[in-house]
Amino acid sequence: MDGNAAPSRTAALRQLSQAAHRGHDLRLEQITHRFGDGIAVNGVDLHVTGGELVALLGPSGCGKSTLLRIIAGFISQTAGRVLFDGALVDHLKANRRGVGIVFQNYALFPHMTVAENVAYGLQAHHWPKERIAPRVAEMLDLVHMNAFAERRPSQLSGGQQQRIALARCLAIDPKILLLDEPFGALDKNLRLDMQIEVKRLQRIAGITTLLVTHDQEEALSMADRIAVMNKGRIEQVAAPTAIYDQPASLFVNQFVGTTNVFAGEVIEISAHYVRVRLDGGAVITALPGSAFSVGARIIVTIRPHHLRLAPSTGSDGMPGVVKTVLPLGPEVVYDVETAGGRGVKVVVARDADLAPVEIGQSVHLVPLALHSFRIFAA
Amino acid sequence: MSTPDAPRLRRHRIDWEAASLELLFKALTALAVLFLLAPSVIVILTSFTSSASLKFPPPGLSLRWYVALFDADQMQRAAWNSLQVAFWTTLISVTLGTAASLAIARSSSPWIRAADVLFMSPLVLPALAFGFASLIFVYRLGFRPNLPFLVLAHVVVCVPFVLRTTLAALTQLDPALLDASTSLGASPWMTFRRVTLPLIGRGVAAGGFLAFMASFDNVPVSLFLADERTEVLPIHLWQQIETNLDVRTAAASGLIVLFTLVLMIAAERFAGLTRQLR
Ligand SMILES: Nc1ncnc2c1ncn2[C@@H]1O[C@H](COP(=O)(O)OP(=O)(O)O)[C@@H](O)[C@H]1O
Ligand SMILES: [Mg+2]
């Protein structure tokens, strides 16, 4: 069985990577969509280059699915333009756009076999009968599902159904691949496997892909770039590391990774640093970022990994008392109560030779570096 | 106080309550079944009578009244009319009802909601009034009652059955399936034929079965719109009973019960009728 499978798999791979050379370019210009009074998508600009995988990351209800449905042509936007390879597609019906979409529940046709599901798009595109069966076999091979061709979707596991949904979608060689929370219904271990699998297929096919997710880890691990959405707007588009290290807004900072948030007031500005008095009373020093004037109300954030615990005697930083100690394998997570009753999370690498700081101990929270603090307008 | 005993005591009492409730429900169910089945059983037993009267219990058994049906020309013609009317009514009701349910399920416009209520109204409005009104209507149009008008009027009262079962099936249909079909390149017609219809087919079939039965034994509408040439079976049977207590009506009823039973079993097997109606 595998002996036959190998040649057709290489054929499929060759064909798909040929497609890679023409990875299509997707451009969204000022897309806005209203449902009645509510605005679901608000002035979105986004450019996805050929073969790129961009994750659309944002909390539930921020307009991700609506944006996908606009790109797929299921709904037409209130305002703005969608372009594939520089050509307007707004006039094209959903069945003429050449957009492949994988839904969270996979949306396999329950009354058809796996093979019939994969053949469906080819039939819709009027492929000659004799070319459909080999193509279906090729696609099933690509997702390692040959043995299941005659099964019904209900006889497959979640991961298997997802492979079929992908095969069905890729069979018609779509210009753009849209994935709407595709891993949400899978349990954790399977999710990782499928993320690797989807990434593999996406790479081979070189297909321009938009992945919708509310899971930051998924976005960070899979995407070439991440577009963070909030309340219908895109707040930042950047590489995963840039999103994490240089969040453009407080929302992005809080939504991607965990962070500690403090309110405070600028008390001193120089060319090299700003000094901020936090509402708890402690004074911290940070790098001057955007232009703030003395007396401005601001928000300061710092990630748990960028803090360390110093003995309370004579240190700079925020004084506090350790409330909780969670030794999590290689790291120890501390919850420290600072002045004003605010809990601050601190994560430090566990040192086997040193006893962890104990509950009830007084400590000072010290940033690893001045640039660890990020400052946003309040 | 013996607190540990209290919960057990209470559980015991709840058990007793549950048991008596169950007994009550069982008794009510048995009573309902009896009332549902008894008339049919009595008619069927009577149809095998050897005497020339509709007496129950029959003094002796024979098949003579079933044999007599072979010569009952008028009754046969009425039965044929009924079958024809029911057939066309079902065909038209299924077509229109399915089309209407698709539109109703797809739309959230208040006008479409209003249309839904309007289409359903024959289920609650008195059919007798509708039959009378349609007779006047037909005359005002300058026609006399005939088969096409009879079918049309039956469609009005039978469409709600198709509408209900099809709408129920459509709410079970995952809209993502239709989107998936469209994004794979399918035209609206292909999506309907290959995805929608196969998945709601059982609901449509169940509605069609109900529409057929509702048309086949409809009296109030046929009463006004059927003339001698288009006389339908239920009305013919009624007149036979009223004028000469014809025992052949019992035999005809027996056949109708059998016919219905066969249809129901078929509908249950192929469309899962009871599941569609739930
Ligand atoms: N068909 C619709 N009618 C009205 N409002 C809708 C509809 N679809 C989505 N919305 C609203 O638009 C907003 C964005 O929804 P959606 O795009 O589904 O968010 P996400 O996919 O990010 O969770 C939500 O507030 C939602 O309630
Ligand atoms: Mg969504």
XYZ file of C-alpha atoms and ligand atoms in Angstrom:
684
model
C 0.000 0.000 0.000
C 2.782 2.402 0.935
C 4.647 1.386 -2.213
C 1.842 2.843 -4.335
C 1.393 5.771 -2.067
C 4.909 7.133 -2.425
C 4.846 8.159 -6.116
C 1.456 9.807 -5.891
C 2.553 11.627 -2.761
C 5.612 13.028 -4.500
C 3.404 14.022 -7.407
C 1.101 15.860 -5.030
C 4.036 17.504 -3.325
C 5.528 18.568 -6.648
C 2.269 19.995 -7.788
C 1.708 21.811 -4.532
C 5.180 23.315 -4.458
C 4.715 24.480 -8.017
C 1.722 26.282 -6.677
C 4.064 27.793 -4.098
C 5.786 29.871 -6.714
C 2.608 31.674 -7.385
C 1.599 32.237 -3.737
C -1.121 34.842 -3.999
C -1.050 38.226 -2.412
C -3.973 39.404 -0.255
C -4.667 43.021 0.495
C -7.420 44.499 2.658
C -8.017 48.224 2.411
C -10.060 50.094 4.998
C -12.506 47.223 5.531
C -15.456 48.198 7.685
C -18.495 46.106 8.460
C -21.612 46.983 10.408
C -24.355 44.672 11.637
C -27.252 47.030 12.209
C -25.942 49.510 14.759
C -22.956 47.445 15.836
C -19.625 47.805 14.104
C -17.923 44.415 13.815
C -14.914 45.382 11.689
C -13.586 48.920 11.738
C -11.190 50.292 9.108
C -8.958 47.260 8.771
C -5.866 47.481 6.564
C -3.839 44.325 6.090
C -1.396 43.068 3.523
C -0.513 39.370 3.413
C 2.213 38.569 0.916
C 2.290 35.408 -1.207
C 2.860 32.246 0.820
C 2.790 34.024 4.147
C 0.887 32.746 7.208
C -0.635 35.586 9.176
C -2.494 34.933 12.403
C -5.489 37.085 13.215
C -5.372 37.112 17.000
C -7.965 38.657 19.243
C -10.546 37.970 21.914
C -13.851 36.371 21.035
C -16.256 38.817 19.414
C -13.575 41.205 18.115
C -14.576 40.644 14.476
C -12.141 37.971 13.283
C -14.739 35.664 11.767
C -16.540 38.583 10.183
C -13.309 39.633 8.481
C -12.762 36.072 7.220
C -16.314 35.914 5.900
C -15.732 39.153 4.021
C -12.545 37.777 2.434
C -14.340 34.537 1.531
C -17.191 36.519 0.002
C -19.952 35.184 2.263
C -20.871 38.718 3.259
C -20.051 41.976 1.543
C -18.369 44.628 3.620
C -20.078 47.917 4.381
C -16.991 49.770 3.127
C -13.471 49.066 1.926
C -11.825 46.845 -0.666
C -10.476 43.288 -0.899
C -7.748 42.617 -3.481
C -6.087 39.375 -4.562
C -2.814 39.939 -6.427
C -3.732 43.588 -6.763
C -7.071 42.857 -8.443
C -10.362 43.775 -6.832
C -12.496 40.724 -5.926
C -15.466 42.412 -4.269
C -17.691 41.714 -7.281
C -16.897 37.978 -7.200
C -19.391 35.655 -5.513
C -18.059 33.319 -2.816
C -18.094 30.365 -5.206
C -15.898 32.227 -7.704
C -13.268 33.644 -5.369
C -11.025 30.624 -5.065
C -10.810 30.938 -1.298
C -10.453 27.756 0.732
C -11.880 27.854 4.231
C -11.595 25.375 7.096
C -14.171 25.851 9.803
C -13.829 25.182 13.507
C -16.211 22.225 13.290
C -14.686 21.224 9.897
C -18.112 21.284 8.170
C -17.573 17.959 6.412
C -20.656 16.790 4.519
C -22.035 14.112 6.859
C -23.909 12.223 4.130
C -20.845 11.745 1.936
C -17.800 9.543 2.333
C -14.360 11.039 2.872
C -13.548 10.541 -0.818
C -16.829 12.164 -1.887
C -16.109 15.102 0.380
C -12.715 15.669 -1.232
C -14.159 15.184 -4.724
C -16.934 17.724 -4.122
C -14.926 20.847 -4.943
C -13.448 19.199 -8.031
C -16.939 18.344 -9.275
C -18.025 21.896 -8.589
C -15.145 23.050 -10.761
C -16.227 20.628 -13.501
C -13.100 18.527 -13.464
C -13.329 15.613 -15.894
C -14.392 12.418 -14.115
C -11.227 10.483 -14.893
C -9.031 13.128 -13.269
C -11.064 13.403 -10.075
C -10.321 9.984 -8.568
C -6.522 10.300 -8.902
C -6.631 13.814 -7.488
C -8.691 12.643 -4.498
C -6.199 9.827 -3.872
C -3.359 12.319 -4.110
C -4.905 14.674 -1.598
C -5.804 11.896 0.831
C -2.228 10.715 0.555
C -0.941 14.146 1.349
C -2.807 14.134 4.658
C -2.080 10.420 5.282
C -5.741 9.447 5.127
C -5.827 7.008 2.172
C -7.051 4.177 4.326
C -10.168 6.142 5.291
C -11.482 7.062 1.833
C -14.730 5.121 2.199
C -15.514 6.162 5.775
C -18.153 8.664 6.787
C -17.016 11.791 8.669
C -18.868 10.590 11.778
C -16.534 7.578 11.891
C -13.434 9.774 12.167
C -11.705 11.435 15.117
C -11.462 15.226 15.338
C -7.903 15.292 14.021
C -8.784 13.010 11.122
C -11.792 15.148 10.237
C -9.566 18.176 10.180
C -7.123 16.476 7.810
C -10.017 15.726 5.471
C -11.290 19.284 5.694
C -7.810 20.472 4.702
C -7.512 17.943 1.885
C -10.953 18.944 0.558
C -9.943 22.571 0.669
C -6.476 22.180 -0.894
C -7.759 19.865 -3.652
C -9.100 22.809 -5.643
C -5.815 24.699 -5.216
C -7.318 27.828 -3.640
C -5.579 31.185 -3.875
C -6.041 31.964 -0.202
C -6.491 29.584 2.711
C -8.614 30.766 5.627
C -8.613 28.843 8.896
C -11.260 29.889 11.439
C -10.157 28.676 14.873
C -9.287 25.322 13.334
C -7.761 23.772 16.432
C -10.332 24.933 18.962
C -12.189 21.615 19.038
C -9.080 19.443 19.494
C -7.614 18.339 22.796
C -4.237 19.675 23.729
C -1.896 16.914 22.505
C -3.689 16.481 19.205
C -3.748 20.230 18.763
C 0.046 20.413 18.725
C 0.252 17.569 16.182
C -2.277 19.243 13.924
C -0.576 22.620 14.236
C 2.651 21.029 13.015
C 0.739 19.230 10.239
C -1.046 22.361 9.050
C 2.185 24.326 9.117
C 3.834 21.562 7.043
C 1.062 21.575 4.431
C 0.981 25.346 4.325
C 4.744 25.464 3.768
C 4.660 22.807 1.038
C 1.757 24.435 -0.740
C 3.228 27.876 -0.192
C -0.335 29.015 0.150
C -1.177 32.441 1.498
C -2.945 31.751 4.783
C -4.932 33.688 7.319
C -5.335 31.827 10.611
C -7.973 33.087 13.013
C -7.352 32.294 16.642
C -7.883 33.606 20.131
C -5.035 31.433 21.401
C -1.860 33.510 21.658
C 0.444 30.486 21.864
C -1.001 29.159 18.625
C -0.436 32.506 16.938
C 3.076 32.874 18.311
C 4.138 29.376 17.266
C 2.530 29.174 13.829
C 2.477 32.593 12.260
C 5.031 34.467 10.214
C 3.292 37.601 11.374
C 0.516 38.294 13.844
C -2.256 40.839 13.466
C -3.742 41.592 16.873
C -7.390 42.626 16.701
C -9.457 44.388 19.310
C -13.015 45.665 18.950
C -12.978 45.462 15.163
C -9.623 47.172 14.717
C -6.157 45.820 14.067
C -3.942 47.206 16.838
C -0.613 45.875 15.618
C 0.776 43.745 12.812
C 4.258 42.405 13.391
C 6.429 39.325 13.710
C 5.609 37.186 16.778
C 8.734 38.266 18.672
C 8.048 41.930 17.979
C 4.446 41.550 19.154
C 5.739 40.019 22.360
C 8.715 42.302 22.965
C 7.470 45.606 21.584
C 3.695 45.638 21.961
C 2.301 48.748 20.332
C -0.562 49.122 22.761
C -1.549 48.178 26.266
C -4.141 45.813 24.821
C -1.555 43.930 22.784
C 0.766 43.831 25.777
C -1.927 42.331 27.982
C -3.443 39.988 25.411
C -0.178 38.429 24.238
C 1.682 36.860 27.118
C 1.052 37.745 30.753
C 2.071 41.042 32.206
C 1.832 43.069 35.401
C 0.053 46.398 35.031
C 0.504 49.483 37.242
C -0.950 52.958 37.107
C 1.324 55.864 37.911
C 2.481 59.379 37.230
C 5.593 60.727 35.486
C 7.687 62.680 37.989
C 10.936 63.249 36.155
C 12.116 63.088 32.557
C 15.672 63.188 31.289
C 17.353 62.245 28.047
C 18.185 58.784 29.358
C 15.362 57.801 31.634
C 11.969 58.641 33.054
C 11.027 58.263 36.668
C 7.516 57.225 37.509
C 5.734 57.169 40.842
C 3.388 54.201 40.924
C 0.086 54.611 42.711
C 1.339 52.318 45.476
C 4.090 54.848 46.259
C 7.135 53.079 44.810
C 9.255 54.964 42.292
C 10.600 53.160 39.263
C 13.018 54.132 36.505
C 12.317 53.280 32.878
C 13.590 54.196 29.443
C 11.917 57.201 27.866
C 9.610 55.922 25.154
C 6.878 58.088 23.729
C 6.665 61.737 24.620
C 5.131 62.179 28.053
C 5.282 65.308 30.114
C 5.959 65.500 33.825
C 2.735 64.958 35.736
C 1.140 62.785 32.998
C -0.939 59.811 34.134
C 0.435 56.644 32.565
C 0.267 52.857 32.655
C 3.449 50.881 33.300
C 3.706 47.180 32.488
C 6.348 44.558 33.085
C 6.322 40.845 32.283
C 6.739 38.365 35.167
C 9.959 37.081 33.610
C 11.504 40.542 33.634
C 11.360 40.959 37.403
C 13.572 39.441 40.047
C 13.302 39.283 43.811
C 15.959 41.155 45.784
C 16.466 41.151 49.555
C 14.481 43.966 51.072
C 17.514 45.590 52.681
C 18.610 48.701 50.920
C 17.412 47.776 47.415
C 15.816 49.990 44.855
C 12.495 48.834 43.335
C 9.067 47.986 44.670
C 8.779 46.628 48.188
C 6.399 43.739 48.728
C 5.600 40.590 50.647
C 5.620 37.101 49.078
C 2.105 35.650 49.200
C 2.341 32.517 47.068
C 5.182 30.332 45.829
C 4.558 27.889 42.939
C 7.591 25.828 41.963
C 6.741 24.795 38.370
C 9.638 22.583 37.286
C 12.328 24.807 35.824
C 10.749 27.989 37.104
C 9.288 29.367 40.278
C 6.259 31.625 40.110
C 5.825 34.098 42.961
C 2.831 36.197 43.773
C 4.037 39.273 45.624
C 1.748 41.765 47.305
C 3.033 45.301 46.872
C 2.014 48.505 48.562
C -1.591 49.313 47.823
C -2.519 45.618 47.943
C -1.694 44.928 44.295
C -0.532 41.367 43.501
C 2.464 41.151 41.189
C 3.579 37.977 39.400
C 7.283 37.211 39.225
C 8.785 34.250 37.379
C 12.412 33.317 38.058
C 14.515 30.384 36.928
C 14.752 27.876 39.748
C 18.199 27.564 41.260
C 18.598 24.067 42.704
C 21.300 25.251 45.112
C 19.258 28.078 46.530
C 16.164 27.653 48.627
C 13.221 29.533 47.069
C 12.072 32.681 48.808
C 9.495 31.750 51.392
C 5.939 32.893 51.890
C 5.698 35.931 54.116
C 9.194 37.170 53.355
C 9.653 40.866 52.560
C 11.348 41.487 49.225
C 11.994 44.158 46.638
C 10.917 43.666 43.035
C 13.699 44.744 40.695
C 13.487 44.874 36.902
C 16.118 42.934 34.959
C 16.728 46.007 32.814
C 15.378 49.523 32.434
C 13.781 48.637 29.121
C 11.786 45.852 30.795
C 9.219 48.449 31.764
C 6.843 49.555 29.060
C 4.911 52.766 29.342
C 1.517 53.505 27.775
C -0.796 56.473 27.975
C -3.450 55.967 30.645
C -32.202 13.372 66.843
C -31.101 10.694 64.403
C -29.921 12.974 61.657
C -28.158 10.219 59.663
C -31.509 8.510 59.157
C -33.351 11.541 57.847
C -31.985 11.549 54.284
C -32.727 7.879 53.824
C -36.279 8.378 55.018
C -36.754 11.204 52.586
C -35.327 9.274 49.694
C -37.752 6.486 50.482
C -40.701 8.851 50.273
C -39.511 10.339 46.968
C -39.250 6.833 45.574
C -42.833 6.184 46.536
C -43.954 9.432 44.899
C -42.056 8.634 41.745
C -43.568 5.182 41.623
C -47.137 6.412 42.013
C -46.512 9.116 39.413
C -45.178 6.501 37.034
C -48.244 4.350 37.667
C -50.503 7.295 36.906
C -48.680 8.017 33.648
C -48.843 4.389 32.642
C -52.574 4.281 33.305
C -53.132 7.488 31.320
C -51.049 6.140 28.452
C -53.005 2.900 28.424
C -56.260 4.871 28.402
C -55.069 7.043 25.529
C -53.960 4.015 23.532
C -57.329 2.398 24.169
C -59.217 5.460 22.954
C -56.968 5.763 19.905
C -57.208 2.136 18.903
C -60.712 1.116 19.964
C -62.627 2.814 17.109
C -60.374 1.290 14.462
C -60.607 -2.124 16.072
C -64.397 -1.917 16.251
C -64.685 -0.816 12.618
C -62.351 -3.582 11.457
C -64.240 -6.242 13.435
C -67.568 -4.935 12.116
C -66.298 -5.029 8.523
C -65.965 -8.809 8.784
C -69.600 -9.242 9.765
C -71.761 -11.794 8.005
C -74.959 -9.848 8.641
C -76.397 -7.006 6.556
C -76.347 -4.497 9.417
C -73.608 -2.513 11.136
C -74.236 -4.279 14.428
C -71.425 -4.710 16.953
C -70.361 -7.284 17.943
C -70.946 -9.028 14.597
C -73.164 -12.122 14.841
C -70.865 -14.054 12.448
C -67.724 -13.547 10.384
C -67.351 -13.373 6.600
C -65.526 -11.513 3.827
C -68.710 -10.742 1.899
C -68.505 -6.954 2.332
C -64.941 -6.840 1.101
C -66.012 -8.845 -1.938
C -68.921 -6.421 -2.388
C -66.399 -3.570 -2.724
C -65.419 -4.945 -6.153
C -68.835 -3.887 -7.469
C -69.063 -0.598 -5.613
C -68.426 1.605 -8.637
C -69.257 4.901 -6.997
C -67.110 4.169 -3.984
C -64.233 3.139 -6.219
C -64.534 6.343 -8.202
C -64.520 8.362 -4.983
C -61.431 6.500 -3.769
C -59.674 7.156 -7.064
C -60.585 10.862 -6.834
C -59.242 11.002 -3.296
C -55.973 9.374 -4.306
C -55.575 11.771 -7.215
C -56.326 14.820 -5.103
C -53.974 13.616 -2.360
C -51.218 12.914 -4.874
C -51.337 16.344 -6.518
C -51.839 18.078 -3.192
C -48.743 16.353 -1.792
C -46.642 17.137 -4.837
C -47.567 20.826 -4.825
C -47.408 21.168 -1.040
C -43.945 19.619 -0.900
C -42.630 21.869 -3.672
C -44.115 25.082 -2.324
C -43.607 24.173 1.339
C -39.937 23.349 0.860
C -39.300 26.512 -1.129
C -41.093 28.602 1.495
C -39.223 26.989 4.394
C -35.885 27.659 2.716
C -36.754 31.331 2.427
C -38.151 31.493 5.962
C -35.134 29.744 7.483
C -32.704 31.992 5.634
C -34.322 35.306 6.452
C -34.818 37.300 9.601
C -37.059 39.920 7.992
C -40.291 40.548 9.898
C -42.266 40.281 6.642
C -41.015 36.752 6.124
C -41.925 35.920 9.752
C -45.407 37.234 9.038
C -45.619 35.040 5.939
C -44.664 32.045 8.096
C -47.536 32.752 10.475
C -49.895 33.247 7.538
C -48.923 29.932 5.923
C -49.403 28.171 9.259
C -52.824 29.727 9.934
C -54.873 26.949 8.235
C -53.774 24.675 11.081
C -55.587 26.779 13.669
C -58.359 28.504 11.719
C -61.584 26.513 11.259
C -61.253 24.586 7.998
C -65.007 24.710 7.547
C -64.888 28.503 7.278
C -62.044 28.255 4.808
C -63.914 25.684 2.724
C -67.005 27.869 2.603
C -64.990 30.986 1.781
C -63.124 29.241 -1.012
C -66.406 28.054 -2.519
C -67.669 31.646 -2.654
C -64.297 32.725 -4.012
C -64.421 30.148 -6.813
C -67.930 31.267 -7.810
C -66.914 34.941 -7.685
C -64.086 34.106 -10.082
C -66.752 32.772 -12.432
C -65.911 29.084 -12.094
C -67.663 26.051 -10.690
C -65.862 23.782 -8.214
C -63.614 21.292 -10.014
C -60.627 19.082 -9.359
C -57.890 21.740 -9.744
C -59.660 24.053 -7.283
C -60.151 21.191 -4.869
C -56.432 20.428 -5.064
C -55.532 24.103 -4.568
C -57.718 24.349 -1.491
C -56.220 21.150 -0.111
C -52.743 22.596 -0.697
C -53.629 25.558 1.509
C -54.540 23.302 4.428
C -51.740 20.781 3.834
C -48.759 23.092 3.301
C -48.358 23.771 7.058
C -47.366 20.139 7.631
C -44.559 20.332 5.093
C -43.554 23.761 6.361
C -43.209 22.592 9.962
C -41.208 19.435 9.358
C -38.966 21.077 6.756
C -38.271 24.097 8.957
C -37.426 21.755 11.814
C -34.987 19.898 9.557
C -33.477 23.172 8.362
C -32.751 24.369 11.883
C -30.736 21.168 12.351
C -28.736 21.960 9.220
C -25.332 23.490 10.030
C -25.019 26.703 7.978
C -21.251 26.118 7.818
C -21.986 23.189 5.481
C -23.587 25.559 2.989
C -20.693 28.001 3.295
C -18.232 25.143 2.832
C -20.053 24.034 -0.298
C -20.076 27.565 -1.695
C -16.409 28.219 -1.001
C -15.567 24.942 -2.750
C -17.032 26.488 -5.871
C -20.564 25.079 -5.862
C -23.394 27.085 -7.405
C -26.481 27.700 -5.248
C -28.301 24.992 -7.203
C -25.520 22.445 -6.647
C -25.445 23.306 -2.935
C -29.198 22.757 -2.751
C -29.160 19.501 -4.683
C -26.061 17.913 -3.150
C -26.045 19.272 0.419
C -29.303 20.901 1.531
C -31.799 18.498 0.016
C -30.115 15.242 1.105
C -29.810 16.580 4.651
C -33.386 17.857 4.983
C -34.903 15.122 2.775
C -36.269 13.137 5.680
C -38.019 16.207 7.079
C -39.535 16.970 3.687
C -40.653 13.346 3.271
C -42.261 13.319 6.712
C -44.122 16.522 5.838
C -45.180 15.010 2.523
C -46.591 11.970 4.288
C -48.590 14.110 6.701
C -49.829 16.287 3.846
C -50.943 13.197 1.919
C -52.872 11.826 4.876
C -54.390 15.222 5.702
C -55.600 15.590 2.125
C -56.806 12.003 1.843
C -59.196 12.247 4.791
C -60.025 15.932 4.582
C -63.761 16.562 4.974
C -64.392 20.255 5.747
C -62.755 21.636 2.601
C -63.897 18.866 0.261
C -67.435 19.268 1.551
C -67.681 22.610 -0.237
C -65.442 22.146 -3.228
C -66.258 18.624 -4.391
C -69.217 18.027 -6.700
C -70.640 14.669 -7.894
C -67.883 14.163 -10.422
C -65.106 14.954 -7.991
C -66.681 13.346 -4.950
C -63.962 12.173 -2.572
C -63.933 9.046 -0.419
C -64.521 10.468 3.085
C -67.579 12.389 1.910
C -68.928 9.467 -0.066
C -68.554 7.186 2.963
C -70.307 9.720 5.160
C -73.249 9.924 2.777
C -73.501 6.126 2.516
C -73.628 5.830 6.308
C -76.158 8.591 6.603
C -78.541 7.360 3.902
C -78.513 3.555 4.119
C -76.074 2.334 6.823
C -74.129 0.600 4.068
C -71.890 -2.122 5.601
C -69.471 -1.699 2.699
C -68.332 1.520 4.373
C -66.945 -0.577 7.213
C -65.020 -2.713 4.726
C -63.725 0.440 3.003
C -62.679 1.821 6.389
C -60.844 -1.412 7.088
C -58.924 -1.004 3.852
C -58.120 2.632 4.644
C -56.738 1.615 8.046
C -54.581 -1.026 6.360
C -53.420 1.427 3.672
C -52.529 4.034 6.310
C -50.677 1.466 8.352
C -48.564 0.430 5.369
C -47.805 4.074 4.514
C -46.888 4.818 8.122
C -44.514 1.904 8.358
C -42.910 2.971 5.092
C -42.637 6.579 6.304
C -41.142 5.411 9.580
C -38.578 3.235 7.826
C -37.525 5.644 5.104
C -38.020 9.038 6.699
C -37.917 8.244 10.425
C -41.308 9.932 10.669
C -41.632 10.107 14.451
C -38.101 11.481 14.790
C -38.897 14.245 12.295
C -41.987 15.251 14.224
C -40.273 15.493 17.576
N -24.825 37.801 11.610
C -24.581 38.718 12.580
N -25.553 39.605 12.920
C -25.319 40.528 13.876
N -24.183 40.662 14.558
C -23.177 39.800 14.273
C -23.331 38.788 13.271
N -22.178 38.082 13.197
C -21.339 38.632 14.107
N -21.936 39.664 14.757
C -21.314 40.517 15.792
O -20.117 41.043 15.281
C -19.096 41.006 16.245
C -17.901 40.226 15.738
O -18.249 38.872 15.605
P -17.234 37.785 15.053
O -16.630 38.290 13.797
O -17.942 36.497 14.984
O -16.134 37.749 16.215
P -14.973 36.689 16.469
O -14.917 35.745 15.327
O -13.743 37.527 16.611
O -15.303 36.006 17.748
C -19.703 40.400 17.493
O -20.045 41.459 18.363
C -20.928 39.705 17.004
O -21.933 39.720 17.979
Mg -15.226 33.590 15.363
